[in-house]
Short mmCIF file of C-alpha atoms and ligand atoms in Angstrom, two decimals:
data_model
loop_
_atom_site.label_atom_id
_atom_site.label_comp_id
_atom_site.label_asym_id
_atom_site.label_seq_id
_atom_site.Cartn_x
_atom_site.Cartn_y
_atom_site.Cartn_z
CA MET A 1 -111.86 -65.33 161.19
CA ALA A 2 -112.15 -61.75 160.48
CA LEU A 3 -110.19 -60.26 158.24
CA CYS A 4 -108.05 -57.16 159.79
CA PHE A 5 -107.89 -54.64 157.35
CA ASP A 6 -105.12 -52.66 159.40
CA TYR A 7 -102.97 -53.72 155.97
CA GLU A 8 -99.28 -53.44 158.11
CA LYS A 9 -100.95 -55.09 160.76
CA LEU A 10 -101.95 -58.05 158.64
CA GLY A 11 -99.05 -57.59 156.80
CA GLU A 12 -97.05 -58.40 159.11
CA SER A 13 -98.98 -61.66 160.40
CA ILE A 14 -98.65 -63.14 157.12
CA ILE A 15 -94.98 -63.66 156.57
CA ASP A 16 -93.40 -64.32 160.48
CA GLU A 17 -89.71 -64.26 159.11
CA GLY A 18 -88.77 -65.69 162.82
CA THR A 19 -90.45 -68.68 162.63
CA ILE A 20 -88.39 -69.44 159.49
CA CYS A 21 -85.62 -68.99 160.82
CA THR A 22 -85.65 -70.92 163.77
CA VAL A 23 -86.97 -74.41 160.73
CA LEU A 24 -84.62 -73.14 159.16
CA GLU A 25 -81.90 -73.70 161.67
CA GLU A 26 -82.87 -76.17 163.97
CA THR A 27 -84.51 -79.07 161.67
CA LYS A 28 -81.80 -82.09 161.60
CA ALA A 29 -81.30 -84.13 158.07
CA ASP A 30 -80.66 -87.42 157.54
CA ASP A 31 -81.35 -89.64 154.94
CA GLY A 32 -84.83 -91.25 157.12
CA ALA A 33 -86.05 -87.56 157.53
CA VAL A 34 -85.62 -87.37 153.48
CA ARG A 35 -87.15 -90.24 153.19
CA GLU A 36 -90.16 -89.66 155.68
CA VAL A 37 -90.82 -86.34 154.51
CA LEU A 38 -90.68 -88.20 150.52
CA ALA A 39 -93.69 -91.13 152.17
CA LYS A 40 -95.55 -88.14 153.27
CA ALA A 41 -95.42 -86.45 150.10
CA LEU A 42 -96.82 -89.20 148.06
CA GLU A 43 -99.75 -89.44 150.39
CA LEU A 44 -100.46 -85.59 148.70
CA GLN A 45 -101.51 -84.15 151.85
CA GLY A 46 -99.02 -81.74 151.12
CA LEU A 47 -95.48 -81.23 154.01
CA ASP A 48 -95.83 -78.93 156.61
CA LEU A 49 -92.52 -76.09 157.42
CA ALA A 50 -90.10 -78.22 159.28
CA ASP A 51 -90.19 -80.44 156.07
CA VAL A 52 -88.95 -78.14 153.85
CA PRO A 53 -85.24 -77.82 154.95
CA VAL A 54 -85.08 -81.73 154.68
CA LEU A 55 -85.76 -81.64 151.55
CA ALA A 56 -83.84 -78.31 150.34
CA ARG A 57 -80.31 -79.73 151.66
CA ILE A 58 -80.21 -83.38 149.69
CA THR A 59 -76.93 -82.74 147.99
CA ASP A 60 -76.48 -86.93 147.49
CA PRO A 61 -77.17 -87.48 143.78
CA GLY A 62 -79.38 -90.61 145.06
CA LEU A 63 -81.90 -88.65 147.17
CA LEU A 64 -81.83 -85.84 144.46
CA ALA A 65 -83.52 -88.75 142.69
CA GLU A 66 -85.58 -89.49 144.93
CA LEU A 67 -86.66 -86.30 145.53
CA PHE A 68 -87.09 -85.72 141.81
CA ASP A 69 -89.53 -89.29 141.42
CA ALA A 70 -91.25 -88.44 144.28
CA ALA A 71 -92.21 -85.05 142.27
CA ARG A 72 -92.75 -86.56 138.66
CA LYS A 73 -94.95 -88.90 140.94
CA ILE A 74 -97.10 -86.05 142.51
CA LYS A 75 -97.40 -84.51 139.28
CA GLU A 76 -98.79 -87.50 136.94
CA ALA A 77 -101.22 -88.27 139.22
CA ILE A 78 -102.62 -85.20 139.60
CA TYR A 79 -101.83 -83.61 136.58
CA GLY A 80 -101.50 -86.18 134.09
CA GLN A 81 -99.88 -85.32 130.88
CA ARG A 82 -101.35 -81.93 130.45
CA LEU A 83 -99.57 -78.64 130.20
CA VAL A 84 -101.74 -75.39 130.09
CA LEU A 85 -100.12 -72.77 127.41
CA PHE A 86 -100.22 -69.06 127.38
CA ALA A 87 -98.67 -65.89 126.48
CA PRO A 88 -98.52 -62.64 128.34
CA LEU A 89 -99.37 -59.07 126.38
CA TYR A 90 -97.19 -55.91 127.91
CA ILE A 91 -99.60 -53.18 127.72
CA SER A 92 -96.96 -50.76 129.31
CA ASN A 93 -94.05 -50.33 130.63
CA LEU A 94 -95.06 -47.11 132.37
CA CYS A 95 -93.93 -47.76 136.06
CA ASP A 96 -92.85 -45.06 138.99
CA ASN A 97 -91.63 -47.70 140.81
CA ASP A 98 -87.59 -48.41 141.21
CA CYS A 99 -87.31 -51.94 141.47
CA LEU A 100 -83.38 -52.31 140.95
CA TYR A 101 -83.96 -55.57 139.14
CA CYS A 102 -86.80 -54.72 136.29
CA ALA A 103 -85.62 -52.56 132.83
CA PHE A 104 -89.19 -50.74 133.29
CA ARG A 105 -87.91 -49.19 136.45
CA ALA A 106 -88.77 -45.06 136.72
CA ARG A 107 -85.09 -43.74 136.81
CA ASN A 108 -83.86 -46.56 133.45
CA THR A 109 -83.70 -43.62 130.81
CA ALA A 110 -82.97 -46.52 128.44
CA VAL A 111 -86.34 -47.79 128.40
CA LYS A 112 -88.64 -46.03 125.71
CA ARG A 113 -91.95 -45.24 127.94
CA ARG A 114 -95.68 -46.34 126.01
CA ALA A 115 -98.58 -47.00 126.88
CA LEU A 116 -100.46 -49.39 123.79
CA SER A 117 -104.13 -47.67 122.67
CA GLN A 118 -106.97 -49.57 122.44
CA ALA A 119 -106.66 -50.16 119.17
CA GLU A 120 -103.17 -51.09 119.35
CA ILE A 121 -104.11 -53.41 122.30
CA ALA A 122 -106.50 -54.58 119.83
CA ARG A 123 -103.82 -55.26 117.23
CA GLU A 124 -101.42 -57.05 119.71
CA VAL A 125 -104.35 -59.25 120.38
CA ARG A 126 -105.10 -60.36 116.69
CA CYS A 127 -101.68 -61.47 116.75
CA LEU A 128 -101.46 -63.48 118.98
CA THR A 129 -105.05 -65.25 118.76
CA GLU A 130 -103.95 -66.04 114.92
CA GLU A 131 -101.10 -67.95 116.55
CA GLY A 132 -103.93 -69.97 118.10
CA HIS A 133 -103.86 -68.21 121.84
CA LYS A 134 -106.94 -68.78 124.35
CA ARG A 135 -105.30 -67.25 127.44
CA LEU A 136 -103.15 -64.35 128.48
CA LEU A 137 -101.64 -62.42 130.89
CA LEU A 138 -102.30 -59.06 130.74
CA VAL A 139 -99.82 -57.95 132.00
CA ALA A 140 -98.30 -53.81 133.49
CA GLY A 141 -95.45 -51.14 134.93
CA GLU A 142 -97.39 -49.33 137.95
CA ALA A 143 -98.74 -46.32 136.60
CA TYR A 144 -101.28 -45.73 134.69
CA PRO A 145 -101.92 -43.40 131.49
CA GLN A 146 -103.79 -40.07 131.89
CA GLU A 147 -107.58 -42.16 132.21
CA GLY A 148 -106.15 -43.94 135.02
CA PHE A 149 -107.61 -47.72 136.65
CA ASP A 150 -110.06 -47.34 133.39
CA TYR A 151 -107.40 -47.99 131.41
CA VAL A 152 -107.10 -51.04 132.67
CA LEU A 153 -110.87 -52.15 133.25
CA GLU A 154 -110.91 -50.66 129.19
CA SER A 155 -107.76 -52.87 128.14
CA VAL A 156 -109.51 -56.32 129.77
CA ALA A 157 -112.75 -55.57 127.43
CA THR A 158 -110.53 -54.78 124.39
CA VAL A 159 -109.36 -57.95 125.01
CA TYR A 160 -112.13 -60.03 125.23
CA ALA A 161 -113.74 -57.90 121.95
CA THR A 162 -111.28 -58.92 119.60
CA LYS A 163 -111.64 -61.91 117.63
CA GLY A 164 -109.10 -62.83 114.57
CA GLY A 165 -110.14 -65.56 112.25
CA PRO A 166 -110.79 -68.97 114.18
CA GLY A 167 -109.88 -66.99 117.55
CA GLU A 168 -110.68 -65.25 120.89
CA ILE A 169 -108.95 -65.01 123.76
CA ARG A 170 -111.26 -66.78 126.46
CA ARG A 171 -109.42 -66.64 129.73
CA LEU A 172 -107.58 -62.59 130.35
CA ASN A 173 -105.50 -62.93 133.77
CA VAL A 174 -103.70 -60.15 134.75
CA ASN A 175 -100.24 -59.36 136.72
CA ILE A 176 -100.47 -55.27 137.33
CA ALA A 177 -99.98 -53.50 140.44
CA PRO A 178 -102.10 -54.50 143.97
CA LEU A 179 -105.14 -52.24 144.19
CA GLY A 180 -107.91 -51.23 146.90
CA LEU A 181 -110.48 -52.85 147.57
CA GLU A 182 -112.61 -51.47 145.17
CA GLU A 183 -110.29 -51.19 142.30
CA PHE A 184 -110.56 -54.96 142.94
CA ARG A 185 -114.02 -55.06 143.34
CA ARG A 186 -114.53 -53.40 139.16
CA LEU A 187 -111.04 -55.84 137.85
CA LYS A 188 -113.43 -59.18 139.42
CA GLU A 189 -116.97 -57.08 137.17
CA ALA A 190 -114.70 -57.29 133.87
CA HIS A 191 -114.10 -60.83 134.29
CA ILE A 192 -110.83 -61.48 134.85
CA GLY A 193 -109.14 -64.15 135.68
CA THR A 194 -106.43 -65.03 137.81
CA TYR A 195 -105.15 -61.86 139.52
CA GLN A 196 -101.43 -62.60 139.91
CA LEU A 197 -98.62 -60.74 141.42
CA PHE A 198 -94.77 -61.72 143.04
CA GLN A 199 -93.95 -60.81 146.76
CA GLU A 200 -90.90 -60.58 144.72
CA THR A 201 -88.87 -61.39 147.83
CA TYR A 202 -90.56 -62.71 151.43
CA HIS A 203 -87.29 -61.55 152.68
CA ARG A 204 -87.43 -58.05 154.28
CA GLU A 205 -84.01 -56.51 155.10
CA THR A 206 -83.73 -57.32 151.09
CA TYR A 207 -87.00 -56.45 149.66
CA ARG A 208 -86.81 -53.39 151.39
CA GLU A 209 -83.21 -52.78 149.72
CA VAL A 210 -84.13 -53.50 145.92
CA HIS A 211 -86.71 -51.86 146.06
CA VAL A 212 -86.32 -47.97 146.95
CA ALA A 213 -88.90 -45.50 145.33
CA GLY A 214 -92.37 -45.74 144.67
CA ARG A 215 -95.85 -47.51 146.10
CA LYS A 216 -93.74 -50.38 145.84
CA SER A 217 -90.93 -50.09 148.62
CA ASP A 218 -94.40 -50.80 150.53
CA TYR A 219 -93.63 -54.36 151.84
CA HIS A 220 -97.33 -54.72 153.66
CA TRP A 221 -99.61 -53.47 150.49
CA ARG A 222 -98.33 -55.62 148.15
CA LEU A 223 -98.40 -58.56 150.30
CA THR A 224 -102.22 -58.34 151.62
CA ALA A 225 -103.19 -57.44 147.97
CA MET A 226 -104.17 -60.61 147.58
CA ASP A 227 -106.35 -60.54 150.75
CA ARG A 228 -108.02 -57.57 149.23
CA ALA A 229 -108.05 -59.24 145.82
CA MET A 230 -110.30 -62.19 147.72
CA GLU A 231 -112.41 -59.81 149.51
CA ALA A 232 -113.41 -58.67 146.62
CA GLY A 233 -114.57 -62.28 145.11
CA ILE A 234 -111.57 -63.23 142.37
CA ASP A 235 -111.14 -66.25 143.98
CA ASP A 236 -108.15 -66.99 141.87
CA VAL A 237 -105.34 -65.75 143.30
CA GLY A 238 -101.13 -66.32 141.40
CA ILE A 239 -98.09 -65.88 143.72
CA GLY A 240 -94.81 -65.74 142.89
CA VAL A 241 -91.08 -65.24 144.23
CA LEU A 242 -88.64 -63.45 141.97
CA PHE A 243 -85.58 -66.34 142.97
CA GLY A 244 -82.00 -65.14 143.21
CA LEU A 245 -82.96 -62.44 145.23
CA TYR A 246 -82.54 -64.06 149.16
CA ASP A 247 -82.34 -67.87 149.86
CA TRP A 248 -84.70 -69.86 147.89
CA PRO A 249 -85.73 -72.01 150.92
CA PHE A 250 -86.27 -68.33 153.20
CA GLU A 251 -88.11 -67.98 150.33
CA ILE A 252 -90.27 -71.52 149.81
CA LEU A 253 -91.02 -71.26 154.05
CA ALA A 254 -92.69 -68.00 153.00
CA LEU A 255 -93.89 -69.07 150.19
CA MET A 256 -95.79 -71.86 151.84
CA GLN A 257 -96.79 -69.29 155.26
CA HIS A 258 -98.76 -66.88 152.92
CA ILE A 259 -100.44 -69.43 151.53
CA ARG A 260 -101.16 -71.24 154.84
CA HIS A 261 -102.92 -67.13 155.56
CA LEU A 262 -104.86 -67.26 152.50
CA GLU A 263 -105.76 -71.13 153.52
CA GLU A 264 -107.33 -69.95 156.91
CA TYR A 265 -108.93 -67.22 155.83
CA PHE A 266 -110.80 -67.28 152.90
CA GLY A 267 -110.90 -71.39 152.76
CA VAL A 268 -108.12 -71.65 149.97
CA GLY A 269 -104.97 -71.20 148.66
CA CYS A 270 -103.35 -69.47 145.95
CA HIS A 271 -104.16 -71.25 142.42
CA THR A 272 -101.17 -70.76 141.06
CA ILE A 273 -97.12 -69.94 141.63
CA SER A 274 -94.42 -68.81 139.25
CA VAL A 275 -90.98 -69.26 139.86
CA PRO A 276 -89.52 -66.35 138.55
CA ARG A 277 -85.60 -66.69 137.96
CA LEU A 278 -83.74 -63.18 138.15
CA GLU A 279 -82.28 -62.51 133.75
CA PRO A 280 -80.68 -60.07 132.53
CA ALA A 281 -82.32 -56.63 132.13
CA SER A 282 -81.53 -53.80 130.37
CA GLY A 283 -80.05 -50.67 132.71
CA SER A 284 -79.95 -53.12 135.76
CA TYR A 285 -76.79 -54.15 137.24
CA LEU A 286 -78.23 -56.29 140.29
CA SER A 287 -80.31 -58.30 137.67
CA GLU A 288 -76.57 -59.19 135.82
CA HIS A 289 -75.10 -60.08 139.08
CA PRO A 290 -78.18 -61.68 141.62
CA PRO A 291 -77.69 -61.43 145.20
CA ARG A 292 -78.18 -65.33 145.70
CA PRO A 293 -78.30 -66.53 142.51
CA VAL A 294 -80.03 -69.87 141.79
CA SER A 295 -78.22 -72.77 139.98
CA ASP A 296 -79.67 -75.04 137.27
CA LEU A 297 -79.76 -78.22 140.20
CA ASP A 298 -81.52 -75.37 142.82
CA PHE A 299 -83.71 -74.36 140.46
CA ARG A 300 -84.74 -78.31 139.68
CA LYS A 301 -85.10 -79.41 143.16
CA ILE A 302 -87.43 -75.88 144.20
CA VAL A 303 -89.75 -76.61 141.69
CA ALA A 304 -90.03 -80.50 143.09
CA ILE A 305 -90.27 -79.68 146.74
CA LEU A 306 -93.14 -76.70 145.28
CA ARG A 307 -94.87 -79.48 143.71
CA LEU A 308 -93.98 -81.57 146.79
CA ALA A 309 -95.10 -79.08 150.21
CA VAL A 310 -98.77 -77.76 147.82
CA PRO A 311 -99.66 -80.37 145.28
CA TYR A 312 -103.02 -79.47 143.82
CA THR A 313 -101.50 -75.40 143.44
CA GLY A 314 -100.41 -75.10 139.76
CA ILE A 315 -97.15 -74.16 139.33
CA ILE A 316 -96.36 -71.67 136.03
CA MET A 317 -92.97 -71.47 133.93
CA SER A 318 -92.26 -69.15 131.93
CA THR A 319 -89.71 -68.11 128.86
CA ARG A 320 -87.56 -66.82 131.35
CA GLU A 321 -85.26 -70.38 130.95
CA THR A 322 -84.25 -71.92 128.23
CA PRO A 323 -85.72 -74.87 126.56
CA ARG A 324 -84.14 -77.45 127.81
CA MET A 325 -84.88 -76.20 131.26
CA ARG A 326 -88.55 -76.12 130.75
CA ARG A 327 -88.27 -78.92 129.38
CA GLU A 328 -86.47 -80.31 133.12
CA THR A 329 -89.09 -79.03 135.01
CA PHE A 330 -92.16 -80.11 133.37
CA ALA A 331 -92.03 -83.17 134.59
CA LEU A 332 -90.93 -82.32 138.25
CA GLY A 333 -94.57 -80.57 138.62
CA VAL A 334 -94.77 -77.73 136.21
CA SER A 335 -98.52 -77.80 134.81
CA GLN A 336 -98.32 -73.67 132.98
CA ILE A 337 -96.19 -72.63 130.52
CA SER A 338 -96.08 -69.36 128.89
CA ALA A 339 -94.95 -69.91 125.21
CA GLY A 340 -93.65 -67.87 122.02
CA SER A 341 -93.89 -64.37 124.87
CA CYS A 342 -93.19 -61.02 124.19
CA THR A 343 -92.25 -58.39 126.72
CA ASN A 344 -92.46 -55.00 125.47
CA PRO A 345 -95.49 -53.46 124.55
CA GLY A 346 -96.60 -53.62 121.28
CA GLY A 347 -93.68 -56.94 120.32
CA TYR A 348 -96.37 -59.00 119.23
CA SER A 349 -97.23 -56.84 116.27
CA VAL A 350 -94.65 -54.68 115.58
CA GLY A 351 -91.24 -57.17 116.62
CA GLU A 352 -89.44 -57.57 119.63
CA ALA A 353 -87.10 -55.06 120.07
CA ALA A 354 -84.41 -56.85 122.89
CA GLU A 355 -83.39 -53.50 125.02
CA ASP A 356 -86.95 -53.15 124.78
CA GLY A 357 -87.80 -55.73 127.07
CA GLN A 358 -88.34 -56.38 130.49
CA PHE A 359 -85.78 -58.99 130.50
CA SER A 360 -84.45 -60.93 128.24
CA LEU A 361 -86.01 -64.46 127.24
CA GLY A 362 -84.52 -67.88 127.10
CA ASP A 363 -86.98 -69.36 124.75
CA HIS A 364 -87.42 -67.33 121.72
CA ARG A 365 -89.71 -70.01 120.03
CA PRO A 366 -92.75 -69.57 118.41
CA LEU A 367 -96.20 -70.97 120.05
CA GLU A 368 -96.34 -74.27 117.07
CA GLU A 369 -92.24 -75.04 117.45
CA VAL A 370 -93.02 -75.34 121.37
CA LEU A 371 -96.55 -77.38 121.25
CA ARG A 372 -94.58 -79.65 119.20
CA ASP A 373 -92.28 -79.88 121.33
CA VAL A 374 -94.22 -80.22 124.55
CA ALA A 375 -96.03 -83.05 122.17
CA GLU A 376 -93.42 -84.54 121.36
CA MET A 377 -92.00 -85.55 124.54
CA GLY A 378 -95.68 -87.11 125.69
CA TYR A 379 -97.78 -84.26 126.91
CA ILE A 380 -100.78 -83.03 125.60
CA PRO A 381 -101.06 -79.08 125.34
CA SER A 382 -104.34 -77.18 126.44
CA PHE A 383 -106.46 -74.17 125.70
CA CYS A 384 -108.55 -74.77 128.24
CA THR A 385 -110.36 -72.39 129.98
CA ALA A 386 -113.72 -74.25 130.99
CA CYS A 387 -113.07 -74.02 135.06
CA TYR A 388 -112.83 -70.31 135.19
CA ARG A 389 -115.78 -69.90 132.88
CA VAL A 390 -118.26 -72.15 134.45
CA GLY A 391 -116.73 -70.79 138.12
CA ARG A 392 -115.08 -73.79 139.14
CA THR A 393 -112.65 -71.63 140.77
CA GLY A 394 -111.31 -71.12 144.05
CA ARG A 395 -112.69 -73.36 146.99
CA ASP A 396 -115.16 -75.21 144.47
CA PHE A 397 -111.74 -75.84 142.33
CA MET A 398 -109.95 -76.93 145.37
CA ASP A 399 -112.89 -79.41 146.35
CA LEU A 400 -112.76 -80.90 142.88
CA ALA A 401 -109.31 -81.63 142.52
CA ARG A 402 -108.28 -82.98 146.05
CA PRO A 403 -110.65 -86.33 145.34
CA GLY A 404 -108.86 -86.06 142.67
CA ASN A 405 -111.91 -85.86 140.85
CA ILE A 406 -110.63 -82.27 138.14
CA ARG A 407 -109.40 -84.60 135.99
CA LYS A 408 -112.01 -86.03 135.02
CA HIS A 409 -112.68 -82.31 133.23
CA CYS A 410 -108.95 -81.30 132.62
CA ASP A 411 -107.95 -84.96 130.65
CA PRO A 412 -110.75 -84.67 128.36
CA ASN A 413 -110.91 -80.37 128.16
CA ALA A 414 -106.71 -80.14 126.64
CA ILE A 415 -107.97 -82.87 123.98
CA SER A 416 -110.27 -81.09 122.58
CA THR A 417 -108.64 -77.42 122.78
CA PHE A 418 -105.67 -79.00 121.51
CA MET A 419 -107.44 -80.56 118.75
CA GLU A 420 -109.19 -77.25 117.85
CA TYR A 421 -105.68 -75.64 117.62
CA LEU A 422 -104.83 -78.66 115.26
CA LEU A 423 -107.78 -77.51 113.49
CA ASP A 424 -107.34 -74.32 112.71
CA PHE A 425 -104.01 -73.30 113.54
CA ALA A 426 -101.43 -76.06 112.69
CA GLY A 427 -99.26 -76.92 109.66
CA PRO A 428 -99.22 -80.37 108.68
CA GLU A 429 -96.58 -81.83 110.78
CA THR A 430 -97.27 -80.05 113.60
CA ARG A 431 -100.85 -81.37 112.85
CA ARG A 432 -99.95 -85.11 112.22
CA LEU A 433 -97.36 -85.42 115.82
CA GLY A 434 -100.23 -83.95 117.59
CA GLU A 435 -103.04 -86.40 116.23
CA GLN A 436 -100.90 -88.96 117.49
CA SER A 437 -99.76 -87.75 120.23
CA ILE A 438 -103.73 -87.86 120.97
CA GLU A 439 -104.06 -90.79 119.78
CA ARG A 440 -101.42 -92.22 122.45
CA ALA A 441 -103.00 -90.79 125.29
CA LEU A 442 -106.25 -91.42 124.59
CA ARG A 443 -105.17 -95.19 124.56
CA GLU A 444 -103.78 -94.38 128.22
CA MET A 445 -107.13 -93.77 129.89
CA ARG A 446 -108.85 -95.04 132.07
CA ASN A 447 -111.44 -94.85 134.24
CA GLY A 448 -114.10 -93.88 130.64
CA LEU A 449 -112.01 -90.77 130.17
CA ALA A 450 -111.33 -92.35 127.12
CA ASP A 451 -114.66 -92.01 125.99
CA ARG A 452 -115.07 -88.62 127.44
CA SER A 453 -112.69 -87.39 125.37
CA ARG A 454 -113.92 -89.01 122.40
CA ALA A 455 -117.52 -87.20 122.37
CA LEU A 456 -115.49 -84.09 122.66
CA LEU A 457 -113.25 -84.89 120.58
CA GLN A 458 -116.47 -85.64 117.97
CA ARG A 459 -118.28 -83.01 118.49
CA VAL A 460 -114.75 -80.02 117.02
CA LEU A 461 -114.29 -82.90 114.96
CA GLU A 462 -117.86 -81.58 113.30
CA GLY A 463 -117.05 -78.15 113.45
CA LYS A 464 -118.18 -77.22 117.18
CA ARG A 465 -115.36 -75.10 119.08
CA ASP A 466 -115.28 -74.18 122.82
CA VAL A 467 -116.46 -77.25 123.69
CA PHE A 468 -116.21 -78.56 126.89
CA CYS A 469 -117.12 -80.57 130.06
N1 SAM B 501 -95.54 -54.49 137.41
C1 SAM B 501 -96.01 -55.34 138.55
C2 SAM B 501 -95.04 -55.84 138.92
O1 SAM B 501 -94.11 -55.11 139.60
O2 SAM B 501 -95.74 -56.31 139.48
C3 SAM B 501 -96.37 -56.39 137.40
C4 SAM B 501 -95.54 -56.51 136.58
S1 SAM B 501 -93.87 -56.61 136.11
C5 SAM B 501 -93.77 -56.53 135.18
C6 SAM B 501 -93.41 -58.73 136.78
C7 SAM B 501 -92.51 -59.20 136.83
O3 SAM B 501 -92.10 -59.85 136.32
C8 SAM B 501 -92.78 -59.17 138.03
O4 SAM B 501 -93.25 -59.66 139.56
C9 SAM B 501 -90.45 -59.73 138.45
O5 SAM B 501 -90.94 -60.64 139.30
C10 SAM B 501 -90.65 -59.73 137.38
N2 SAM B 501 -89.83 -59.62 136.97
C11 SAM B 501 -89.09 -58.23 136.79
N3 SAM B 501 -87.42 -57.61 136.51
C12 SAM B 501 -86.76 -59.24 136.10
C13 SAM B 501 -86.01 -59.61 136.23
N4 SAM B 501 -84.87 -58.93 135.59
N5 SAM B 501 -85.99 -61.00 135.32
C14 SAM B 501 -87.15 -62.05 136.03
N6 SAM B 501 -88.19 -61.37 136.55
C15 SAM B 501 -88.53 -59.99 136.31
FE1 SF4 B 502 -91.90 -51.29 137.39
FE2 SF4 B 502 -92.99 -53.69 137.87
FE3 SF4 B 502 -90.03 -53.64 136.76
FE4 SF4 B 502 -91.31 -52.55 139.83
S1 SF4 B 502 -91.15 -54.74 138.42
S2 SF4 B 502 -89.99 -51.33 137.84
S3 SF4 B 502 -92.94 -52.27 140.08
S4 SF4 B 502 -93.02 -52.56 136.29
#
């Protein structure tokens, strides 16, 4: 289908609030309906819109346990035990917008404004690579310093060019303001991984109320950003909702509509979904008083329902959440986590000044501590960046993922990149624990995967780096 570039018209067609409200109001749910939906989800083909309210309304503890159990099975079948690690890299907190929930909003005078120089960015990257990170998410407020958009491109180049000891960044994802088509083309040429952008809320009226100034107050310009990004050749895009602004069942249905739209026009939906929950932020009354607070139980339901609804789409959990909540949601469907994060520009090299961060964090542990915890829980931390580097992106990635073939790559690559980390960066206790979990994972592997993994591991043990299949 040809894409319409009247962005307002296009935006109108992507999210149909009338349909969402009808589905939410008219769907009837009883125990039988829940079990039917769960059985369908276990076939790994995703859900229809009308299935979501059936699951969202579950309150019975027995049925909730069945929902979580289905999510665990799907997560295990598609993603196995691996968890991909990354860290955010905030390069600038300059911002022209006024999002009522964010510390970086233009009218908040309590935050010291800065855009890092290229030398400062390199210093931040060295801190992160020396810890062992291989994958970063570049984050910026929505205003540029005097170089304009070139500042972002230069920053991307700096990140890739910076080496620290045996470390290097192999995949840089970006979360920056929506761009025009030409700027997206330039971003693609800079070799970014995923372009990530959250709609925050898909509910138009709420969106208007919380985005009171600047370009971000244009709902449809933001909503259509992924169309421009994909049209410009960026295959992997990441969407998300800031949970706490509006009713979460509405937001899940809208996420599904957004994904359907991308599938229809580009043959593939989004690569990842992020699930930030509103956290307190300095100078923001709204962040301390979420209009529609999401309880811990509902948050676990959100992750589980998304896992059922879009089984092949990665789910990202950030350090906004506490270690306990992060642990609980790994099993329910999370496939990527940030670790050791700072949310203020310059935070890694000068230390996090809490009042200058974008919002408060729930998990302050350094990368190594998170890795130990994750490994003790039986997961394999992965620093793999193979797919994007060999062009297994967008539709090619999904074509491998759907028949279950992606695990042939992901599982061995997780093991080899984790071993790289253990050899190059870990302390003795982490290394001991890590090697034990690698051994356990190898024992549990089937279908020749253990042999494939051992072959990669051998090359890492011989001193080779960045090996993958
Ligand atoms: N400025 C760009 C934007 O708004 O999309 C990109 C970076 S912004 C710093 C990244 C995300 O942080 C936003 O999309 C929003 O969802 C999230 N965020 C902002 N304030 C938050 C808060 N108080 N709690 C949790 N997440 C927040
Ligand atoms: Fe600026 Fe993004 Fe914060 Fe909004 S969420 S104020 S656009 S940094």
